Amino acid sequence: MTSILHPTETKFEDKWDRGDMKPITLRLLHQQSVSKQEWQNLFWDVHHVCSWDDRGSAKLYEALRELILSFISGCQLRVLGHQDDAALLRAYINEWVKFFAQCQYLPKPYMNLGQNYKSSGSSTTQLGSTQEKSKDGMLVEKLMLDSWNESIFSSIKGRLQDSAMKLIHSERSGEAFDIQLVIGVRESYVNLSSDADDHLKIYRDNFENAYLTSTRTFYKGQASQHLADNGVRNYMNYAAEKLKEEDQRAMRYLEMSKGSDSLKMLHHCTVEVLLTDFKDQILAECPMMITRNETDKLYQMYCLMNEVESGIDPMRESLEFHITQDGLADMEACADTITTDPEKYVEKLLELFTRYSKLVKSAFHDDHRFLTSRDKAYKTVVNDTHVFRLELPTKQKTASKTQPESRCPELLANYCDLLLRKSGASRKLTSDEIESRLRDVLLILKYVQNKDVFMRYHKSHLTRRLILDTSTDSEKEENMVEWLREVGMPADYVNKLARMFQDMKVSGDLNQEFQEKLKEQSNSVADIVTLKVLNAGAWSRGSERTVVSLPMELEDFIPDVEEFYRQKHNGRKLQWHHHMSNGVITFVGSVGKFDLEVTTFQMAVLFAWNQRPHDKLSLEDLRLSTELPEGELKRTLWSLVAFPKLKHQLLLCEPTPKSPRDFLDHSLFRINHDFVIIRNGKVQKRGKFNFIGRLQLSTETSRQEENEGIVALRVLRVQEAIVKIMKMRKKLTNAALQTELVEMLKNMFLPQKKMIKEQIEWLIEHKYMKREDDDLNTFVYLA
């Protein structure tokens, strides 16, 4: 029978089998030399065949496919001939490297095939995404990679993976091997994929998955045994070392190109098997490490647990518990000293803050989460009421109805007073040191819950310093006010302090005018009297004014002041606050002559002996002479009978008292004419002494008023804040209202739940708001 061939088939066989196309292509596959002319001829022949029609391209594609498969079959025989794992890997990598190199060159002459070949029928199913690839002229490259994958890779990939994982296992066990074997296997997995959408699919599904599995298997039993044999502290060293090793190993053996998250997955795997599975055992050591201040180990634990989900939270809780317990224990241990000495108290708080800050920095690298825990615990220490307790009255003015608060804000205000007024403490310090310590106070103040108490006491001390002119530096006084503004103190508080300085300047001008008027009248008191007229709105002293019988010179002086002020400011009323006044009197005794700085109350008591210096006066005599209330009279007498800085007291009492409560109606008082001032062990015949102490601005009634004023102002603040919130929200639940209220007032004080409830009821009663008819826990604002 005569065979009849199609013209295209005849032409193709002439070109492929009997021509140069097949031999040149085969030499390229075997990496044999090809001349420049042959290389160019191959381009022309491919172009010529592809230009015939679709059947020419199909014939060329099939012939090239058979040639490639035949070549790969030879490679497969050479690779499978090795039984040893290392030899198998070397043979495979050697064949793959040569084949993959030709994947870059062979497709070039066949570019026209990729551009013209159209699959049809069964070829479409077989080639998959060939049509998509052909648009980029990558048909032949895909054909080569897919053929390698189907022929050799799919049949031995299991052995390749196992061999590579065994080598990595050997490396983890300390044995040496040629790392290029594993790297070569990895590269073949990466480069084999011809999927344009996911070029790492083969690598991810095979090599990466096998690597993660082998890692987990290797450490699963080893880590548990190491922890049991060596304990947590040594295990942390082991885990840290292995994590570092595995990250470095992953950099060598896993794919790091864009689109690969192998390193992240491997790190997560090692963290899980080395740390997460033993998290509880590791964290159990944290409290003891914190107690012993083992910062190096804590930092190592922090670094490890930071890799574990929720691993940091138990460490933060341990730190917070330690700071709270340790801080309170420290404060209680030296309570006797620090409750009476503001300087020691502030030093102790600063020492605790420095200690815990250093711990957080060294052990936890100033992680903001641990800084938050430090702040929370330190705030608990600062506001603790077990050691430092301030009783604020409630509406029911009974001894049992009080709400305890920390005395911290009061002690901080007292310490500021020590630094800002002329005192023994401030004289020992330079200007920069005073400023530094004031900054320290402001640091602690940030942790104080009830800042309104600090502002009350600070304002009271500032009032004393301004009236007595005892400030060390007026510029620092004004700077302190601005610093309070910077740390978030409420603006209305700070503005009132600023107005006090303005008031003093206005009062100074007024005093100068008054003295000039007295000089014009040739008044003898012009040079010895200083007038301070202060605005009640800025200074807001208590309404209580203590009655006292003034010396005649002062009593006669008062009408002149009132007349002068009436002429300057018609319609304004002057109120005399004698407990805020002071003066200097001269005492002449048997030893010498001394100038004594005294309060007006002390002056009134001492003037009782002016006409009878050697008499003994009873408590009743002094009460009639001074007209002071009994409580104030006893306090004033005590300051003259038992002044702590004097070895020889100004007044003597019979019988000798131990406290002001020991003053009875039959107690007798007399002037000590042997009164003398002793400095550096030497008797002084001349000198000046300050008896004012802390009495001039506070009476028993005014102190009670101060505390009641704090509570009264809090009530108004709560009412104001509730109305402001409801006006903005219109409708709000009880829980949401309380949350917003606390957030709004936290810079001044933390309102008690009882106070909030009482003020809500008060506002409802006075028609500022009402409860929702169908929901009693929802409030509605009434315009």
Coordinates of N, CA and C in Angstrom, one line a residue, residues 125 178 243 342 535 561 617 696 700 725 753:
T125 N -6.9 20.6 27.4 CA -7.0 19.9 28.7 C -5.7 19.6 29.3
D178 N 27.1 19.3 53.5 CA 27.2 20.3 52.4 C 25.8 21.0 52.4
L243 N 15.8 29.3 69.1 CA 15.1 30.3 68.3 C 16.0 31.0 67.3
P342 N 7.2 65.8 105.7 CA 6.9 65.8 104.2 C 8.1 65.6 103.4
N535 N -8.6 90.5 97.5 CA -10.0 90.2 96.9 C -10.5 88.9 97.4
V561 N -8.0 103.1 108.2 CA -7.9 102.3 107.0 C -9.2 102.2 106.3
L617 N -1.2 85.5 135.4 CA -2.5 85.6 134.9 C -3.1 84.2 134.7
Q696 N -1.0 81.2 111.9 CA -1.6 82.5 111.5 C -2.8 82.3 110.5
E700 N -9.3 76.2 114.4 CA -9.9 74.9 114.3 C -11.2 74.9 113.4
I725 N -22.7 66.8 80.6 CA -22.7 65.6 79.8 C -24.1 65.4 79.3
K753 N -19.2 56.7 94.3 CA -20.4 56.3 93.7 C -21.6 56.8 94.5

